[in-house]
Amino acid sequence: MEDKLIEILNSFGFPVKLQGSLGENEAYPDHFFTFWNNSSESDSFYDNDEHAVIYDYDVNFYSISPEMTYSVLREARKKLKQAGFIVSGDGHSVYTDEQTHDGRGISVTYKDYKLKWRNA
């Protein structure tokens, strides 16, 4: 599922990083996304088996432009919803340890009924 999430975020042309993966001496890009997989829970049990997985992610956008912090994340929200992700609300502030950057995040959920990862 992360491949689908990353593909959508990459379509904006900004780097996409796993949250916390920037190196200690690595400079922040001017604009970039991060994501974190909070959980992947089994769901839709019948015939003594699971038939879906619910993926939960945090998606954040950081930028040197306060306006882009909001506008780009709102556009990402739209694209994610169009791709079947569930996005609740308009986002929340995200801490950044760089004074030059602002951050904003959304919680994203996807219920996968296909179970491509399972050997059936």
C-alpha atoms as an extended CHARMM CRD file, in Angstrom:
* protein
*
       120  EXT
         1         1  MET       CA              0.0000000000        0.0000000000        0.0000000000  PROA      1               0.0000000000
         2         2  GLU       CA              2.9220000000        2.3260000000        0.6340000000  PROA      2               0.0000000000
         3         3  ASP       CA              3.8120000000        2.1260000000       -3.0650000000  PROA      3               0.0000000000
         4         4  LYS       CA              0.4080000000        3.5920000000       -3.9490000000  PROA      4               0.0000000000
         5         5  LEU       CA              0.7600000000        6.3370000000       -1.3160000000  PROA      5               0.0000000000
         6         6  ILE       CA              4.2980000000        7.2290000000       -2.4270000000  PROA      6               0.0000000000
         7         7  GLU       CA              3.2920000000        7.2690000000       -6.1100000000  PROA      7               0.0000000000
         8         8  ILE       CA              0.5390000000        9.8100000000       -5.4160000000  PROA      8               0.0000000000
         9         9  LEU       CA              2.8100000000       12.0160000000       -3.3000000000  PROA      9               0.0000000000
        10        10  ASN       CA              5.6280000000       11.7990000000       -5.8710000000  PROA      10              0.0000000000
        11        11  SER       CA              3.2570000000       13.1770000000       -8.5100000000  PROA      11              0.0000000000
        12        12  PHE       CA              3.6940000000       16.6260000000       -6.9130000000  PROA      12              0.0000000000
        13        13  GLY       CA              7.3940000000       16.6690000000       -7.8240000000  PROA      13              0.0000000000
        14        14  PHE       CA              8.6960000000       17.0340000000       -4.2560000000  PROA      14              0.0000000000
        15        15  PRO       CA             10.8380000000       14.5160000000       -2.3620000000  PROA      15              0.0000000000
        16        16  VAL       CA              8.9240000000       11.8850000000       -0.3700000000  PROA      16              0.0000000000
        17        17  LYS       CA             10.6630000000       10.5510000000        2.7310000000  PROA      17              0.0000000000
        18        18  LEU       CA              9.8580000000        8.1430000000        5.5190000000  PROA      18              0.0000000000
        19        19  GLN       CA              9.2520000000       10.3060000000        8.6070000000  PROA      19              0.0000000000
        20        20  GLY       CA             12.5150000000       10.7130000000       10.5210000000  PROA      20              0.0000000000
        21        21  SER       CA             14.7330000000        9.3980000000        7.7280000000  PROA      21              0.0000000000
        22        22  LEU       CA             16.5760000000       12.6420000000        6.9090000000  PROA      22              0.0000000000
        23        23  GLY       CA             20.1900000000       12.2660000000        7.9740000000  PROA      23              0.0000000000
        24        24  GLU       CA             21.5380000000       14.3120000000       10.8630000000  PROA      24              0.0000000000
        25        25  ASN       CA             23.6810000000       16.4200000000        8.5310000000  PROA      25              0.0000000000
        26        26  GLU       CA             21.2750000000       16.3090000000        5.5790000000  PROA      26              0.0000000000
        27        27  ALA       CA             19.7300000000       19.6670000000        4.6370000000  PROA      27              0.0000000000
        28        28  TYR       CA             15.9650000000       19.9400000000        4.5460000000  PROA      28              0.0000000000
        29        29  PRO       CA             14.6570000000       20.2340000000        0.9790000000  PROA      29              0.0000000000
        30        30  ASP       CA             12.6900000000       23.4780000000        0.4770000000  PROA      30              0.0000000000
        31        31  HSD       CA              9.4660000000       21.4570000000        0.1040000000  PROA      31              0.0000000000
        32        32  PHE       CA              8.9140000000       17.7630000000        0.8790000000  PROA      32              0.0000000000
        33        33  PHE       CA              6.4810000000       15.1020000000        2.0540000000  PROA      33              0.0000000000
        34        34  THR       CA              6.9490000000       12.5640000000        4.8020000000  PROA      34              0.0000000000
        35        35  PHE       CA              4.8130000000        9.5650000000        5.7200000000  PROA      35              0.0000000000
        36        36  TRP       CA              4.5870000000        7.0750000000        8.5710000000  PROA      36              0.0000000000
        37        37  ASN       CA              2.6470000000        3.8170000000        8.7130000000  PROA      37              0.0000000000
        38        38  ASN       CA              0.9040000000        3.7860000000       12.1090000000  PROA      38              0.0000000000
        39        39  SER       CA             -0.7470000000        0.3990000000       11.6920000000  PROA      39              0.0000000000
        40        40  SER       CA             -2.0660000000       -2.2640000000        9.3500000000  PROA      40              0.0000000000
        41        41  GLU       CA             -4.9340000000       -4.1240000000       10.9900000000  PROA      41              0.0000000000
        42        42  SER       CA             -6.7710000000       -7.1940000000        9.6830000000  PROA      42              0.0000000000
        43        43  ASP       CA            -10.4840000000       -6.7640000000        8.9730000000  PROA      43              0.0000000000
        44        44  SER       CA            -13.4940000000       -8.3840000000        7.2830000000  PROA      44              0.0000000000
        45        45  PHE       CA            -13.2580000000      -11.8110000000        8.8910000000  PROA      45              0.0000000000
        46        46  TYR       CA            -15.3420000000      -14.6390000000        7.4640000000  PROA      46              0.0000000000
        47        47  ASP       CA            -14.7420000000      -18.2790000000        6.5530000000  PROA      47              0.0000000000
        48        48  ASN       CA            -12.1830000000      -18.3060000000        9.3680000000  PROA      48              0.0000000000
        49        49  ASP       CA             -9.8880000000      -15.8690000000        7.5290000000  PROA      49              0.0000000000
        50        50  GLU       CA             -9.2070000000      -12.1500000000        7.0900000000  PROA      50              0.0000000000
        51        51  HSD       CA            -10.3220000000      -10.5640000000        3.8380000000  PROA      51              0.0000000000
        52        52  ALA       CA             -9.1350000000       -6.9730000000        4.2070000000  PROA      52              0.0000000000
        53        53  VAL       CA             -6.4220000000       -4.9110000000        5.8230000000  PROA      53              0.0000000000
        54        54  ILE       CA             -6.9000000000       -1.3610000000        7.0840000000  PROA      54              0.0000000000
        55        55  TYR       CA             -3.7580000000        0.7550000000        6.6370000000  PROA      55              0.0000000000
        56        56  ASP       CA             -3.3250000000        3.9190000000        8.7040000000  PROA      56              0.0000000000
        57        57  TYR       CA             -0.7510000000        6.5840000000        7.7570000000  PROA      57              0.0000000000
        58        58  ASP       CA              0.3510000000       10.0430000000        8.7840000000  PROA      58              0.0000000000
        59        59  VAL       CA              1.2100000000       12.2050000000        5.7700000000  PROA      59              0.0000000000
        60        60  ASN       CA              3.0430000000       15.4850000000        6.3590000000  PROA      60              0.0000000000
        61        61  PHE       CA              4.1770000000       18.3000000000        4.0970000000  PROA      61              0.0000000000
        62        62  TYR       CA              6.9940000000       20.6820000000        5.0520000000  PROA      62              0.0000000000
        63        63  SER       CA              7.8100000000       23.8900000000        3.2300000000  PROA      63              0.0000000000
        64        64  ILE       CA              9.6840000000       27.1760000000        3.4450000000  PROA      64              0.0000000000
        65        65  SER       CA              6.4510000000       28.7510000000        2.1510000000  PROA      65              0.0000000000
        66        66  PRO       CA              3.6890000000       28.9390000000        4.7940000000  PROA      66              0.0000000000
        67        67  GLU       CA              1.0800000000       29.2240000000        2.0160000000  PROA      67              0.0000000000
        68        68  MET       CA              2.3530000000       26.0780000000        0.2540000000  PROA      68              0.0000000000
        69        69  THR       CA              2.2840000000       24.1920000000        3.5470000000  PROA      69              0.0000000000
        70        70  TYR       CA             -1.5120000000       24.4400000000        3.3600000000  PROA      70              0.0000000000
        71        71  SER       CA             -2.1890000000       24.4870000000       -0.3910000000  PROA      71              0.0000000000
        72        72  VAL       CA              0.0010000000       21.5250000000       -1.3750000000  PROA      72              0.0000000000
        73        73  LEU       CA             -1.2960000000       19.3560000000        1.4570000000  PROA      73              0.0000000000
        74        74  ARG       CA             -4.8910000000       20.1940000000        0.4850000000  PROA      74              0.0000000000
        75        75  GLU       CA             -4.1520000000       19.1560000000       -3.1090000000  PROA      75              0.0000000000
        76        76  ALA       CA             -2.5430000000       15.9350000000       -1.8550000000  PROA      76              0.0000000000
        77        77  ARG       CA             -5.6660000000       15.3250000000        0.2340000000  PROA      77              0.0000000000
        78        78  LYS       CA             -7.8110000000       15.5910000000       -2.9160000000  PROA      78              0.0000000000
        79        79  LYS       CA             -5.5990000000       13.2030000000       -4.9170000000  PROA      79              0.0000000000
        80        80  LEU       CA             -5.4950000000       10.6770000000       -2.0870000000  PROA      80              0.0000000000
        81        81  LYS       CA             -9.3030000000       10.7350000000       -1.7680000000  PROA      81              0.0000000000
        82        82  GLN       CA             -9.6580000000       10.2530000000       -5.5400000000  PROA      82              0.0000000000
        83        83  ALA       CA             -7.4410000000        7.1620000000       -5.2270000000  PROA      83              0.0000000000
        84        84  GLY       CA             -9.6650000000        5.6310000000       -2.5320000000  PROA      84              0.0000000000
        85        85  PHE       CA             -7.9020000000        6.7680000000        0.6100000000  PROA      85              0.0000000000
        86        86  ILE       CA            -10.0510000000        8.0130000000        3.4930000000  PROA      86              0.0000000000
        87        87  VAL       CA             -8.8900000000       11.4280000000        4.7090000000  PROA      87              0.0000000000
        88        88  SER       CA            -10.6710000000       13.0070000000        7.6340000000  PROA      88              0.0000000000
        89        89  GLY       CA            -10.5490000000       16.7320000000        8.3050000000  PROA      89              0.0000000000
        90        90  ASP       CA             -8.3770000000       19.5140000000        6.9390000000  PROA      90              0.0000000000
        91        91  GLY       CA             -5.1310000000       18.6000000000        8.6770000000  PROA      91              0.0000000000
        92        92  HSD       CA             -3.1230000000       19.6080000000       11.7030000000  PROA      92              0.0000000000
        93        93  SER       CA              0.0910000000       21.4410000000       12.5410000000  PROA      93              0.0000000000
        94        94  VAL       CA              3.2870000000       19.3850000000       12.5620000000  PROA      94              0.0000000000
        95        95  TYR       CA              6.4100000000       20.2500000000       14.5310000000  PROA      95              0.0000000000
        96        96  THR       CA              9.5980000000       20.9450000000       12.6160000000  PROA      96              0.0000000000
        97        97  ASP       CA             13.0430000000       21.4270000000       14.1120000000  PROA      97              0.0000000000
        98        98  GLU       CA             14.0210000000       23.7870000000       11.2850000000  PROA      98              0.0000000000
        99        99  GLN       CA             13.0160000000       27.4300000000       11.8160000000  PROA      99              0.0000000000
       100       100  THR       CA             12.8650000000       27.9260000000        8.0450000000  PROA      100             0.0000000000
       101       101  HSD       CA             10.0750000000       25.3670000000        7.5600000000  PROA      101             0.0000000000
       102       102  ASP       CA              6.4300000000       25.0030000000        8.4950000000  PROA      102             0.0000000000
       103       103  GLY       CA              4.7270000000       21.6100000000        8.6320000000  PROA      103             0.0000000000
       104       104  ARG       CA              1.1820000000       20.3720000000        8.2400000000  PROA      104             0.0000000000
       105       105  GLY       CA             -0.1650000000       16.8240000000        8.3780000000  PROA      105             0.0000000000
       106       106  ILE       CA             -3.1840000000       14.6420000000        7.6850000000  PROA      106             0.0000000000
       107       107  SER       CA             -4.2790000000       11.2050000000        8.8290000000  PROA      107             0.0000000000
       108       108  VAL       CA             -4.9250000000        8.8260000000        5.9370000000  PROA      108             0.0000000000
       109       109  THR       CA             -6.6090000000        5.4090000000        5.9730000000  PROA      109             0.0000000000
       110       110  TYR       CA             -7.0030000000        2.8080000000        3.2280000000  PROA      110             0.0000000000
       111       111  LYS       CA             -9.0370000000       -0.3870000000        3.4170000000  PROA      111             0.0000000000
       112       112  ASP       CA             -7.5170000000       -2.9560000000        1.0660000000  PROA      112             0.0000000000
       113       113  TYR       CA             -9.8220000000       -5.8120000000        0.1080000000  PROA      113             0.0000000000
       114       114  LYS       CA             -7.4190000000       -7.2680000000       -2.4350000000  PROA      114             0.0000000000
       115       115  LEU       CA             -4.8040000000       -8.6370000000       -0.0530000000  PROA      115             0.0000000000
       116       116  LYS       CA             -2.0740000000       -8.6920000000       -2.6990000000  PROA      116             0.0000000000
       117       117  TRP       CA              0.4780000000       -9.3560000000        0.0090000000  PROA      117             0.0000000000
       118       118  ARG       CA             -1.0840000000      -12.6950000000        0.9640000000  PROA      118             0.0000000000
       119       119  ASN       CA             -0.2690000000      -15.9970000000       -0.7090000000  PROA      119             0.0000000000
       120       120  ALA       CA             -3.7500000000      -17.3360000000       -1.4330000000  PROA      120             0.0000000000
